[in-house]
Coordinates of C-alpha atoms and ligand atoms in Angstrom, one line a residue:
M6 CA 120.6 74.8 95.3
Q7 CA 118.6 77.3 93.2
K8 CA 115.1 76.4 92.2
L9 CA 115.5 74.5 89.0
S10 CA 113.3 74.8 85.9
P11 CA 111.2 71.6 85.4
S12 CA 113.4 70.4 82.5
S13 CA 116.5 70.5 84.6
W14 CA 114.8 68.9 87.5
L15 CA 113.6 66.0 85.3
V16 CA 117.2 65.5 84.3
S17 CA 118.8 65.8 87.7
A18 CA 116.4 64.6 90.3
G19 CA 116.3 61.2 92.0
R20 CA 120.0 60.5 91.5
P21 CA 122.3 58.8 94.2
E22 CA 124.6 61.4 95.9
E23 CA 127.2 59.3 97.7
P24 CA 130.8 59.4 96.2
G25 CA 131.4 56.4 94.0
A26 CA 127.7 55.8 93.6
P27 CA 126.3 55.1 89.9
L28 CA 124.9 58.2 88.3
N29 CA 121.5 56.7 88.0
M30 CA 119.4 55.2 90.7
P31 CA 119.9 51.5 90.2
L32 CA 117.1 49.0 89.5
V33 CA 116.9 47.5 93.1
P34 CA 115.1 44.2 92.9
A35 CA 114.1 43.7 96.6
S36 CA 111.1 42.6 98.4
N37 CA 112.9 42.5 101.8
F38 CA 115.4 44.6 103.7
L39 CA 117.6 44.0 106.7
L40 CA 115.9 45.1 109.8
G41 CA 117.0 48.3 111.6
G42 CA 116.9 50.7 108.7
D43 CA 113.9 52.9 107.5
R44 CA 112.3 50.2 105.5
E45 CA 111.6 46.4 106.1
Y46 CA 109.4 45.1 103.4
A47 CA 108.9 46.7 99.9
R48 CA 105.1 46.6 99.8
D49 CA 104.8 49.0 102.8
G50 CA 108.2 50.8 102.6
G51 CA 108.9 51.0 98.9
T52 CA 112.2 50.6 97.3
P53 CA 114.9 53.0 96.4
T54 CA 113.9 52.8 92.7
W55 CA 110.2 53.8 93.2
E56 CA 111.3 56.6 95.6
A57 CA 113.3 58.2 92.8
L58 CA 110.2 58.1 90.7
E59 CA 107.9 59.5 93.5
G60 CA 110.4 62.1 94.4
I61 CA 110.6 63.5 90.8
I62 CA 106.9 63.7 90.2
G63 CA 106.0 65.0 93.7
N64 CA 108.2 68.0 93.6
L65 CA 107.1 68.9 90.0
E66 CA 103.5 69.0 91.0
G67 CA 103.8 70.6 94.3
G68 CA 103.1 67.6 96.6
E69 CA 104.1 64.0 97.6
A70 CA 103.7 61.3 95.0
L71 CA 102.8 57.7 95.5
A72 CA 103.6 55.3 92.7
F73 CA 101.2 52.3 91.7
S74 CA 101.3 49.5 89.4
S75 CA 99.0 51.2 86.8
G76 CA 97.0 54.3 86.4
M77 CA 93.7 52.3 87.2
A78 CA 95.5 51.1 90.4
A79 CA 96.0 54.8 91.4
A80 CA 92.4 55.6 90.5
A81 CA 91.2 52.6 92.4
A82 CA 93.0 53.9 95.5
V83 CA 91.1 57.1 95.3
F84 CA 87.7 55.4 94.9
D85 CA 89.0 53.2 98.0
Q86 CA 88.6 56.3 100.1
L87 CA 84.8 56.4 99.7
E88 CA 82.5 55.4 102.5
S89 CA 79.2 53.6 101.8
G90 CA 76.6 55.7 100.3
A91 CA 79.1 58.3 99.1
R92 CA 78.2 60.6 96.2
V93 CA 80.7 60.5 93.2
V94 CA 80.7 63.0 90.4
L95 CA 82.5 62.1 87.1
P96 CA 82.7 64.3 84.0
D97 CA 80.7 63.3 80.9
D98 CA 84.0 62.7 79.0
C99 CA 86.2 60.5 81.1
Y100 CA 88.7 57.7 80.7
Q101 CA 86.7 54.6 80.0
G102 CA 88.3 52.5 82.7
V103 CA 87.5 55.0 85.3
V104 CA 83.9 55.2 84.3
H105 CA 83.8 51.3 84.4
L106 CA 85.3 51.2 87.8
A107 CA 82.8 53.7 89.0
R108 CA 79.9 51.8 87.4
V109 CA 81.0 48.5 89.0
G110 CA 81.2 50.2 92.4
A111 CA 77.8 51.8 91.9
G112 CA 76.2 48.6 90.8
K113 CA 77.3 46.9 94.0
G114 CA 75.6 49.6 96.0
R115 CA 78.8 51.3 97.3
Y116 CA 78.1 54.8 96.2
R117 CA 76.0 56.8 93.7
V118 CA 77.5 58.2 90.5
N119 CA 76.4 61.3 88.6
R120 CA 77.8 62.7 85.4
I121 CA 78.4 66.4 84.7
A122 CA 79.6 67.9 81.4
T123 CA 83.2 68.9 81.8
E124 CA 82.6 72.4 80.5
D125 CA 79.5 73.1 82.9
T126 CA 81.4 74.9 85.4
T127 CA 78.3 76.1 87.4
G128 CA 77.1 72.4 87.6
W129 CA 80.5 71.4 89.1
I130 CA 80.5 74.3 91.5
E131 CA 77.0 73.3 92.6
A132 CA 77.8 69.6 93.0
A133 CA 80.9 70.4 95.1
G134 CA 78.6 71.3 98.0
D135 CA 77.5 67.6 98.4
A136 CA 79.6 65.2 96.6
D137 CA 82.1 63.2 98.5
L138 CA 84.5 62.7 95.3
L139 CA 84.6 65.0 92.5
W140 CA 86.7 63.4 89.7
L141 CA 87.8 65.6 86.8
E142 CA 89.9 65.1 83.8
S143 CA 91.2 67.9 81.7
P144 CA 92.1 68.0 78.9
S145 CA 89.8 64.9 78.6
N146 CA 90.1 61.6 76.9
P147 CA 89.1 61.5 73.9
L148 CA 87.0 64.7 73.3
L149 CA 89.8 67.1 74.7
K150 CA 87.3 69.1 76.7
V151 CA 88.8 71.4 79.1
A152 CA 87.4 72.0 82.7
D153 CA 87.7 75.3 84.6
L154 CA 89.8 73.6 87.2
R155 CA 90.6 76.8 89.2
A156 CA 86.8 77.8 89.5
I157 CA 85.9 74.3 90.4
C158 CA 88.7 73.4 92.8
T159 CA 88.2 76.6 94.8
A160 CA 84.4 76.2 95.1
P161 CA 83.3 75.4 98.6
R162 CA 83.3 71.6 99.2
K163 CA 81.5 69.4 101.7
P164 CA 84.1 68.7 104.6
G165 CA 86.1 65.7 103.8
A166 CA 85.3 65.7 100.2
I167 CA 88.0 64.8 97.7
L168 CA 88.6 66.5 94.4
A169 CA 90.9 64.5 92.1
V170 CA 92.2 65.4 88.6
D171 CA 93.2 62.9 86.0
N172 CA 96.3 64.9 84.9
T173 CA 97.4 62.3 82.3
F174 CA 96.9 64.4 79.2
A175 CA 98.5 67.6 80.5
T176 CA 101.5 65.9 82.2
P177 CA 103.2 67.4 85.2
L178 CA 104.8 69.9 82.7
N179 CA 101.5 71.6 81.5
Q180 CA 99.4 71.5 84.5
Q181 CA 99.7 71.1 88.3
P182 CA 96.2 70.5 89.7
L183 CA 97.3 70.9 93.3
R184 CA 98.4 74.4 92.6
L185 CA 94.9 75.0 91.3
G186 CA 93.3 73.8 94.4
A187 CA 92.8 70.0 93.7
D188 CA 93.5 67.4 96.5
I189 CA 94.8 64.8 94.2
S190 CA 96.5 64.8 90.9
M191 CA 96.5 61.3 89.1
H192 CA 98.6 60.0 86.2
S193 CA 98.6 57.1 84.1
A194 CA 102.5 56.9 84.0
T195 CA 102.0 54.3 81.4
K196 CA 101.6 57.2 78.9
F197 CA 103.8 60.4 78.7
I198 CA 105.8 59.7 81.9
G199 CA 107.0 56.4 80.7
G200 CA 106.8 57.5 77.1
H201 CA 107.9 54.3 75.3
S202 CA 104.9 52.0 75.5
D203 CA 107.0 49.5 77.6
L204 CA 105.6 49.8 81.1
L205 CA 102.3 50.1 83.2
A206 CA 102.5 52.4 86.1
G207 CA 100.3 55.1 87.9
M208 CA 100.8 58.1 90.2
L209 CA 98.8 60.0 92.8
V210 CA 100.1 63.3 94.1
A211 CA 98.6 65.0 97.3
R212 CA 99.7 67.3 100.0
D213 CA 97.3 66.6 103.0
A214 CA 99.2 64.2 105.4
L215 CA 96.0 62.3 106.3
L216 CA 94.8 61.8 102.8
L217 CA 98.4 60.7 101.8
G218 CA 98.4 58.3 104.7
S219 CA 95.1 56.9 103.7
L220 CA 96.2 56.5 99.9
R221 CA 99.3 54.8 101.0
Q222 CA 97.3 52.3 103.1
S223 CA 95.2 51.6 100.2
R224 CA 98.2 50.9 98.2
T225 CA 99.7 48.7 100.9
L226 CA 96.5 46.7 101.6
G227 CA 95.6 46.5 97.9
G228 CA 99.2 45.6 97.1
A229 CA 99.0 47.6 94.0
T230 CA 102.6 48.6 94.0
P231 CA 104.8 49.5 91.1
G232 CA 107.2 46.9 89.7
T233 CA 110.9 47.7 90.2
L234 CA 111.7 47.5 86.6
E235 CA 108.6 49.6 85.7
A236 CA 109.7 52.3 88.2
W237 CA 113.2 52.4 86.9
L238 CA 111.9 52.6 83.2
A239 CA 109.7 55.4 84.3
V240 CA 112.5 57.3 85.8
R241 CA 114.4 56.6 82.6
G242 CA 111.5 58.0 80.6
L243 CA 111.2 61.2 82.7
R244 CA 114.7 62.1 81.9
T245 CA 113.5 63.1 78.4
L246 CA 109.9 64.0 79.1
A247 CA 110.5 67.8 78.6
L248 CA 112.3 67.2 75.3
R249 CA 109.7 64.6 74.0
F250 CA 106.8 66.6 74.9
E251 CA 108.0 69.7 73.5
R252 CA 108.6 68.2 70.2
A253 CA 105.4 66.1 70.1
Q254 CA 103.5 69.2 71.2
Q255 CA 104.8 71.3 68.2
N256 CA 104.1 68.5 65.8
A257 CA 100.5 68.4 67.2
A258 CA 99.8 72.1 66.8
A259 CA 101.0 71.9 63.3
L260 CA 99.1 68.7 62.5
A261 CA 95.9 70.1 64.1
E262 CA 95.9 73.1 61.8
W263 CA 96.8 71.0 58.7
L264 CA 94.0 68.5 59.5
E265 CA 91.5 71.3 60.0
N266 CA 92.1 72.3 56.2
H267 CA 92.0 68.7 55.0
P268 CA 89.2 67.9 52.6
M269 CA 88.6 64.4 54.3
V270 CA 88.3 65.9 57.8
E271 CA 85.1 67.0 59.2
L272 CA 86.0 68.3 62.7
V273 CA 89.3 68.6 64.6
R274 CA 89.4 68.9 68.4
Y275 CA 92.7 70.3 69.8
P276 CA 92.6 72.8 72.6
G277 CA 95.3 74.9 70.8
L278 CA 93.0 75.6 67.8
R279 CA 90.9 78.8 67.9
S280 CA 88.0 76.9 66.8
H281 CA 88.1 74.8 70.0
P282 CA 85.3 75.9 72.5
G283 CA 87.9 75.6 75.4
H284 CA 90.6 77.4 73.6
A285 CA 90.8 80.6 75.8
L286 CA 90.4 78.5 79.0
A287 CA 93.2 76.1 77.9
A288 CA 95.4 79.0 77.0
A289 CA 95.1 80.6 80.5
Q290 CA 95.3 77.3 82.5
L291 CA 97.7 75.1 80.7
D292 CA 101.4 75.8 79.9
G293 CA 100.9 74.0 76.5
F294 CA 98.0 72.5 74.4
G295 CA 99.3 68.9 74.6
T296 CA 99.9 66.2 72.0
M297 CA 96.5 64.7 71.7
I298 CA 94.2 65.4 68.8
S299 CA 90.8 63.9 68.0
F300 CA 89.2 64.3 64.5
D301 CA 86.2 63.0 62.7
V302 CA 86.7 62.0 59.0
T303 CA 84.4 61.7 56.2
G304 CA 82.8 58.2 55.3
G305 CA 81.7 57.4 58.9
A306 CA 83.0 54.4 60.9
A307 CA 84.0 52.4 57.7
G308 CA 86.0 55.5 56.4
A309 CA 87.7 56.0 59.7
D310 CA 88.6 52.1 59.9
A311 CA 89.9 52.4 56.3
V312 CA 92.2 55.4 57.3
C313 CA 93.6 53.3 60.2
R314 CA 94.3 50.3 58.0
A315 CA 96.2 52.5 55.5
L316 CA 98.6 54.0 58.0
R317 CA 102.2 53.2 57.5
L318 CA 104.3 55.3 59.9
V319 CA 101.7 56.0 62.6
R320 CA 100.9 52.9 64.4
H321 CA 97.3 51.7 64.5
A322 CA 97.2 51.2 68.3
S323 CA 95.1 52.1 71.3
S324 CA 97.5 53.7 73.8
L325 CA 99.1 57.1 73.8
G326 CA 101.8 59.4 75.1
A327 CA 104.7 57.6 73.6
V328 CA 107.5 58.6 71.2
E329 CA 105.8 56.9 68.3
S330 CA 102.5 58.4 67.0
T331 CA 99.5 56.1 67.6
M332 CA 95.9 56.3 66.3
E333 CA 92.6 54.5 66.6
R334 CA 88.9 54.8 66.1
R335 CA 87.7 55.2 69.6
A336 CA 84.2 54.1 69.2
S337 CA 85.4 50.6 68.0
N338 CA 86.1 50.1 71.8
A339 CA 83.3 48.4 74.0
G340 CA 81.7 51.3 76.1
Q341 CA 82.7 53.9 73.7
E342 CA 79.7 53.7 71.4
H343 CA 78.5 57.2 72.4
L344 CA 81.4 58.8 70.7
P345 CA 81.1 60.0 66.9
P346 CA 81.6 56.8 64.9
S347 CA 84.4 58.3 62.8
L348 CA 86.2 59.9 65.6
L349 CA 90.0 59.1 65.3
R350 CA 92.2 59.8 68.4
L351 CA 95.7 60.6 67.4
S352 CA 98.6 60.6 70.0
V353 CA 101.3 62.7 68.3
G354 CA 104.9 61.5 68.7
I355 CA 108.3 62.9 67.9
E356 CA 108.6 61.7 64.3
S357 CA 109.3 64.5 61.6
L358 CA 106.3 66.6 61.0
E359 CA 106.6 66.1 57.2
D360 CA 106.7 62.3 57.5
L361 CA 103.6 62.5 59.9
K362 CA 101.7 64.7 57.4
S363 CA 102.6 62.6 54.4
D364 CA 101.5 59.3 56.2
L365 CA 98.2 60.9 57.4
D366 CA 97.5 62.3 53.9
Q367 CA 98.1 59.1 52.1
A368 CA 96.0 57.1 54.6
L369 CA 93.0 59.6 54.3
R370 CA 93.3 59.6 50.5
A371 CA 93.5 55.9 50.4
A372 CA 90.2 55.8 52.5
E373 CA 88.6 58.3 50.0
D374 CA 89.7 56.1 47.0
R375 CA 88.0 53.1 48.7
E376 CA 84.9 55.1 49.2
K377 CA 84.7 55.8 45.5
L378 CA 84.9 52.2 44.5
Ligands
PLP27 C1 95.4 55.2 80.1 C2 94.7 56.2 81.0 C3 94.3 55.8 82.3 C4 94.5 54.5 82.8 O1 95.9 54.1 83.1 P1 96.6 52.7 83.0 O2 98.0 53.0 83.2 O3 96.2 52.0 81.7 O4 95.9 51.8 84.1 C5 93.6 56.8 83.1 N1 93.3 58.0 82.6 C6 93.8 58.3 81.3 C7 93.4 59.8 80.9 C8 94.4 57.4 80.4 O5 94.8 57.9 79.2

């Protein structure tokens, strides 16, 4: 068959082919299979439902995918590759769960952890020479920083070192880290891949057979396998990923510009804005600027909390990447106190742009009225 565009692949891949089969890969609730076939027990051999998910994502990112029970389970399988005394480098802006995972491991003496600013390309290139795990996240959560992945991924690395990229914010549509030279691309499939706030799942994509075998072993031994229903829902979510993401991305671009001109907003971080320090790099490296915006409002933490309380359409919730827009004040989370206190992280959904604008506007103005009281 001709090479399909990603949007057609998302719709058509991972379907049964036999005459009389259902169009969709069925939900196969099985732990155990009759002996003599190519799988015996689901924790080792997977199920047809997870394999549909893995096949869709692996092909999009130019590697082979492994599905996990959550994004953190996927990240933990990468950290499980480290030998004692290893050197780990994390970006300064990084998903808090991954930072926590690394801190706990370092606290137990398993490895040492350094942080390097996402945009400090020279620092990353220098670190590549003696780090055992370089963990990048771009665009980053929640500051939307952009790393020069191509430059960092092609810098000489210590033999056996692993370079992993958390690709959650970009999705397989906007960025394929393996094609830029990364060893592993990681996703919280809980977010855009699932897209409906109704499942937890994670993905790793890699090319190297030894690395894949070792990651698979970590999954089998750690038992961090995806649920069958979750894998099925993730496939269901992927069917509309291109449509959802395109719409949400258009909304985000328009909202970012609108917010930048709003009197109650002090600073907007969105890689698609010319004012964003990583704009040129993002334009060259990504196929789109994504659906995540973070912005600081007037009135400090109290002002930002008041905005969240006044929301009507946008959900005041922590997670992201779904059809519904969600927003929260990030510094209200434990471990996130280093962030600007009034930073709101907005995950833009597929609602009408006008409705989103008017909800954000009334919430920002309601907060302003409170300040005046
Ligand atoms: C949510 C998230 C994770 C963790 O994934 P879970 O599915 O919640 O375990 C990792 N990285 C990023 C960027 C995320 O947004």
